[in-house]
Amino acid sequence: MLLTSFRRALYVQGQYVGKTREYFYYINHEGMLFLDDSRAKNFTSAYKDIEFLNFFYKQLRLNKTGRFEELFPYISLCGLERNFLRCDDQPIVFTEFQDNGTTLRIGQSSRTYPFEPTSLSMLKNGRLYHKAPFGEYGLVMSKMADKLFPLFTFDEYGYPVDFFWCGKKHILTNQIRRNVEQ
């Protein structure tokens, strides 16, 4: 609660800095986008406008503006607007399969990313990740990961090593885990 109050003291939604307007957002572990200062973060308060979400994800990058970089490490630029972003885990959350399991849907947008079974990786936190179009990797939503769980073969340490998909065994590279947990 204290951290939330601290963040709110640093900004005002829609504030102007010169001619630039600034907004502040939050993405949860289910890939839903919210105004950062909204009290209730649930399905009813999440952004659902597909065009906005598509543009938001298309413009997403690391925040190197010199403003709010620690609290909001990502930004989505839109003309004279800066949309600062923080997230529960990763800014890219894959929420469902599309195109007969060949692509992954990004958040609640209609943007997709090619599914590569070998790039799936589980970290120490127990969450499942897949390489992403932005950053090194994106989070696979828990509901989706739960459905995939029976398709994995695990090693003696509890990490997945193989994945059975579309009748084929895929050996996981676990590149994400190696990069993150070095």
C-alpha positions as MATLAB code, in Angstrom:
seq = 'MLLTSFRRALYVQGQYVGKTREYFYYINHEGMLFLDDSRAKNFTSAYKDIEFLNFFYKQLRLNKTGRFEELFPYISLCGLERNFLRCDDQPIVFTEFQDNGTTLRIGQSSRTYPFEPTSLSMLKNGRLYHKAPFGEYGLVMSKMADKLFPLFTFDEYGYPVDFFWCGKKHILTNQIRRNVEQ';
ca = [
       0.000    0.000    0.000;
       2.847    2.378    0.866;
       4.550    1.784   -2.499;
       1.253    2.428   -4.314;
       0.824    5.714   -2.439;
       4.438    6.628   -3.221;
       3.921    6.026   -6.970;
       0.708    8.065   -6.988;
       2.533   10.977   -5.360;
       5.033   11.041   -8.247;
       2.592   11.522  -11.096;
      -0.893   12.577  -12.134;
      -2.614   10.575  -14.890;
      -2.628   12.672  -18.069;
      -0.145   15.222  -16.730;
       1.656   17.490  -19.172;
       5.402   17.932  -19.247;
       5.856   20.691  -21.776;
       3.706   19.596  -24.714;
       3.991   15.907  -23.857;
       1.127   14.173  -22.068;
       1.957   11.271  -19.758;
      -0.103    8.234  -18.773;
       0.846    5.385  -16.459;
      -0.150    1.753  -16.953;
       0.210   -1.658  -15.371;
       0.097   -5.139  -16.970;
      -0.809   -8.028  -14.687;
       0.278  -11.675  -14.972;
      -2.826  -12.423  -17.069;
      -1.874   -9.882  -19.731;
      -4.545   -7.330  -18.826;
      -3.633   -3.647  -19.155;
      -4.869   -1.128  -16.580;
      -4.327    2.478  -15.684;
      -1.713    2.161  -12.968;
      -3.669    4.138  -10.401;
      -6.968    2.287  -10.827;
      -7.964    0.755   -7.508;
      -9.740   -2.314   -8.854;
      -7.624   -4.213  -11.337;
      -9.967   -6.826  -12.763;
     -11.577   -7.743  -16.075;
     -14.107   -4.911  -15.913;
     -11.439   -2.213  -15.472;
      -8.941   -3.614  -18.014;
      -8.477   -2.015  -21.427;
     -10.367   -3.891  -24.122;
     -10.055   -1.592  -27.153;
      -8.229   -3.842  -29.627;
      -6.916   -0.977  -31.792;
      -5.448    0.784  -28.758;
      -3.917   -2.440  -27.423;
      -2.422   -3.331  -30.819;
      -0.823    0.100  -31.111;
       0.329    0.032  -27.477;
       2.167   -3.286  -27.969;
       3.551   -2.251  -31.350;
       5.185    0.820  -29.781;
       6.423   -0.921  -26.621;
      10.103   -0.479  -25.721;
      12.427    0.049  -22.787;
      11.956    3.359  -21.017;
      15.114    5.362  -21.662;
      13.490    8.774  -21.320;
      15.141    9.693  -18.040;
      11.670    9.861  -16.441;
      10.286    7.181  -14.106;
      12.721    4.571  -15.475;
      12.924    2.589  -12.230;
       9.206    2.570  -11.436;
       8.033    2.244  -15.047;
      10.777    0.395  -16.961;
       8.797    0.286  -20.237;
       7.152    2.869  -22.436;
       4.809    2.944  -25.407;
       5.069    6.156  -27.404;
       2.130    7.675  -29.257;
       2.866   11.013  -30.893;
       3.167   13.536  -28.078;
       1.986   11.010  -25.495;
       4.191    8.880  -23.292;
       2.550    5.762  -21.927;
       4.734    4.535  -19.065;
       4.382    0.890  -18.110;
       5.198   -1.345  -15.181;
       4.217   -4.998  -14.950;
       3.673   -7.836  -12.525;
       6.192  -10.016  -14.372;
       6.844   -9.319  -18.058;
       5.346   -6.692  -20.401;
       4.494   -9.402  -22.933;
       2.030  -12.005  -21.662;
       0.897  -14.748  -24.004;
      -2.758  -15.423  -23.280;
      -3.886  -18.067  -25.774;
      -3.029  -20.064  -28.873;
      -4.359  -18.919  -32.219;
      -4.117  -20.156  -35.802;
      -4.368  -23.840  -34.830;
      -1.593  -23.547  -32.259;
       0.974  -21.895  -34.518;
       0.835  -18.445  -32.893;
       0.466  -16.973  -29.414;
      -1.852  -14.048  -28.691;
      -0.221  -11.092  -26.921;
      -2.261   -9.814  -23.978;
      -5.807   -8.852  -24.907;
      -4.723   -7.466  -28.296;
      -5.078   -9.182  -31.654;
      -1.300   -9.182  -32.126;
       0.321  -12.588  -32.285;
       3.790  -14.084  -32.197;
       4.941  -17.382  -33.777;
       4.863  -20.293  -31.346;
       8.162  -22.149  -31.153;
       7.732  -25.125  -28.802;
      11.487  -25.477  -28.201;
      11.692  -21.959  -26.722;
       9.392  -22.756  -23.780;
      11.220  -22.497  -20.478;
      10.250  -22.677  -16.809;
      12.061  -20.531  -14.273;
      12.595  -21.105  -10.540;
       9.400  -19.154   -9.843;
       7.447  -21.991  -11.502;
       6.155  -19.788  -14.306;
       6.393  -20.717  -17.971;
       7.995  -18.382  -20.530;
       8.403  -18.212  -24.313;
      10.613  -15.965  -26.413;
       8.874  -12.725  -27.339;
       8.914   -9.929  -29.927;
      10.021   -7.480  -27.241;
      12.536   -8.178  -24.514;
      14.114  -11.571  -24.215;
      10.971  -13.450  -23.302;
       7.291  -13.220  -22.423;
       5.201  -14.866  -19.735;
       2.807  -17.663  -20.663;
      -0.408  -16.942  -18.748;
      -0.931  -19.412  -15.879;
      -4.272  -20.675  -17.198;
      -2.605  -21.512  -20.507;
       0.498  -22.991  -18.834;
      -1.719  -25.276  -16.728;
      -3.194  -26.749  -19.915;
       0.305  -27.344  -21.319;
       1.690  -28.942  -18.139;
       0.723  -32.561  -19.035;
       2.587  -32.217  -22.351;
       6.000  -31.801  -20.678;
       8.594  -34.344  -19.582;
      10.553  -33.155  -16.533;
      14.118  -33.772  -15.378;
      15.114  -34.869  -11.865;
      15.139  -31.201  -10.738;
      11.549  -30.587  -11.849;
      12.359  -28.573  -14.962;
      10.708  -29.401  -18.289;
      13.085  -30.832  -20.897;
      10.721  -32.135  -23.594;
       7.377  -30.947  -24.896;
       4.930  -33.034  -26.927;
       3.100  -30.844  -29.424;
       1.136  -31.771  -32.526;
       2.272  -35.393  -32.299;
       5.954  -34.489  -32.127;
       8.479  -34.465  -29.285;
      10.302  -31.121  -29.042;
      13.517  -30.920  -27.014;
      13.495  -27.638  -25.100;
      16.534  -25.383  -25.439;
      15.889  -23.786  -22.021;
      17.781  -20.759  -23.335;
      15.576  -18.390  -21.354;
      16.344  -20.184  -18.080;
      20.079  -20.219  -18.833;
      20.052  -16.494  -19.629;
      18.016  -15.509  -16.570;
      19.367  -17.859  -13.917;
      23.103  -17.609  -14.674;
];
